[in-house]
Amino acid sequence: MILEATHINKYFKDPERHQVLHDVSLQLHDGELISVYGESGSGKSTLLYILSTLDTDFDGSLQTQGRDIKSLSSIELTNFRNEHIGFVYQFHYLLPEFNVLQNIMLPAMKLRDRTKEEIKADAMTLLEEIGMKDLAFRPSYKLSGGQQQRVAIARALINNPNLIVADEPTGNLDQKNTEMVFELLKDITENKGKTVVMATHNPKIYKNSHRAIEMIDGFVRL
Ligand SMILES: Nc1ncnc2c1ncn2[C@@H]1O[C@H](COP(=O)(O)OP(=O)(O)OP(=O)(O)O)[C@@H](O)[C@H]1O
Ligand SMILES: [Mg+2]
C-alpha cells in the first residue's frame, strides 16, 4: 500500500462553513491506476489536493510512503512532496519561454539531488519514453496541447516519485491525445510500478482504469 486516507472530513469556511468531504477513507496500492469520477462540485479536486499533500487542513489522517502527513513541519512536507509526489493538471503550467527539456528538468533542479548533467540525461530518457526526443529544444509554447501534456507527465516523473496525482489530465484534449496520455499514465503504473490517482469526467478513462472511485456530494463510493 502506498497511501491510506482514514476518515477524512474537509470543510471550507467561505462564504460560510460547509462540509465538502464526508468521512472519506481509501487505500491506494503500488502499481494501481485509480480514477476518481463524479459530478462537477462533488469534491474530486478537493480530495486530490489532500491526497497530494498540498492541503493539510482537514480532519482525519493521511499516511503515505511511510509518513504521517500531519506530523511533518511545512519544510519537511515541501521536501517530502518534491521527492515523492508528481503532479499533473488539466492546464499543464509548463513555462512557455523554457524549452521542453528545461521544463522537465525543473523539479529536479529544485530538489538538487543530482548534478545538472545527470538531470539532463534523465530528462532525455523520459523524453524518449514519451516519444518526443526530437522536440527537446523546442519552446514549450510551440507544442500541441497533447504534446504539452505528455511533457507535463515527464516533468511529474523526473524526481522518480512513486505517487502521481493528476487532476483532469486529459480535460482539454481531443480523443486521440486523451488516449495517448491515458496509455502513458497506464504504462507508468503497469511497467514502472507507480501509483496514479486521477480525476476525470471521461467514462472511457474511468472504465478502463484499474479501479474507479465515484464521488457523490463529498462522499466516496468505492
Ligand atoms: N476554496 C474554496 N472555498 C470554498 N469552497 C470551495 C473551495 N474550493 C472548492 N469549493 C467547493 O467545494 C466543492 C467541491 O469542489 P471541487 O473543486 O473539489 O469539485 P470537483 O469535483 O473537482 O468539480 P469539477 O468536476 O468541476 O472539477 C464545491 O461545492 C466547491 O464549490
Ligand atoms: Mg475539479
GROMACS .gro file of N, CA, C and O in nm, residues 101-102 105 108-109 112-123 158:
model
   72
  101LEU      N    1   1.301   2.038  -2.265
  101LEU     CA    2   1.399   1.976  -2.175
  101LEU      C    3   1.408   2.051  -2.043
  101LEU      O    4   1.405   1.992  -1.935
  102GLN      N    5   1.416   2.183  -2.052
  102GLN     CA    6   1.427   2.265  -1.930
  102GLN      C    7   1.304   2.250  -1.841
  102GLN      O    8   1.315   2.244  -1.719
  105MET      N    9   1.328   1.930  -1.656
  105MET     CA   10   1.437   1.931  -1.558
  105MET      C   11   1.404   2.008  -1.430
  105MET      O   12   1.462   1.983  -1.323
  108ALA      N   13   1.363   1.872  -1.068
  108ALA     CA   14   1.487   1.808  -1.021
  108ALA      C   15   1.592   1.914  -0.986
  108ALA      O   16   1.671   1.896  -0.893
  109MET      N   17   1.592   2.024  -1.060
  109MET     CA   18   1.686   2.132  -1.029
  109MET      C   19   1.652   2.190  -0.891
  109MET      O   20   1.741   2.230  -0.817
  112ARG      N   21   1.775   1.925  -0.621
  112ARG     CA   22   1.922   1.923  -0.613
  112ARG      C   23   1.980   1.792  -0.562
  112ARG      O   24   2.073   1.792  -0.481
  113ASP      N   25   1.925   1.681  -0.607
  113ASP     CA   26   1.981   1.554  -0.561
  113ASP      C   27   2.073   1.491  -0.665
  113ASP      O   28   2.128   1.384  -0.644
  114ARG      N   29   2.087   1.558  -0.780
  114ARG     CA   30   2.174   1.510  -0.886
  114ARG      C   31   2.245   1.629  -0.948
  114ARG      O   32   2.199   1.742  -0.933
  115THR      N   33   2.348   1.603  -1.024
  115THR     CA   34   2.412   1.712  -1.097
  115THR      C   35   2.323   1.749  -1.216
  115THR      O   36   2.236   1.672  -1.257
  116LYS      N   37   2.349   1.867  -1.270
  116LYS     CA   38   2.271   1.913  -1.384
  116LYS      C   39   2.283   1.817  -1.502
  116LYS      O   40   2.185   1.790  -1.572
  117GLU      N   41   2.402   1.764  -1.522
  117GLU     CA   42   2.422   1.670  -1.632
  117GLU      C   43   2.341   1.542  -1.613
  117GLU      O   44   2.284   1.488  -1.708
  118GLU      N   45   2.337   1.495  -1.489
  118GLU     CA   46   2.258   1.375  -1.460
  118GLU      C   47   2.109   1.401  -1.484
  118GLU      O   48   2.038   1.318  -1.540
  119ILE      N   49   2.065   1.519  -1.440
  119ILE     CA   50   1.924   1.554  -1.457
  119ILE      C   51   1.889   1.562  -1.606
  119ILE      O   52   1.785   1.513  -1.650
  120LYS      N   53   1.980   1.621  -1.682
  120LYS     CA   54   1.958   1.634  -1.825
  120LYS      C   55   1.946   1.496  -1.890
  120LYS      O   56   1.857   1.471  -1.972
  121ALA      N   57   2.034   1.406  -1.851
  121ALA     CA   58   2.030   1.270  -1.906
  121ALA      C   59   1.899   1.201  -1.869
  121ALA      O   60   1.836   1.135  -1.953
  122ASP      N   61   1.856   1.219  -1.744
  122ASP     CA   62   1.729   1.158  -1.701
  122ASP      C   63   1.611   1.217  -1.778
  122ASP      O   64   1.518   1.145  -1.817
  123ALA      N   65   1.615   1.348  -1.800
  123ALA     CA   66   1.507   1.414  -1.874
  123ALA      C   67   1.503   1.363  -2.018
  123ALA      O   68   1.395   1.341  -2.075
  158ILE      N   69   1.021   1.329  -1.321
  158ILE     CA   70   1.167   1.350  -1.321
  158ILE      C   71   1.232   1.318  -1.186
  158ILE      O   72   1.347   1.275  -1.179
   0.00000   0.00000   0.00000
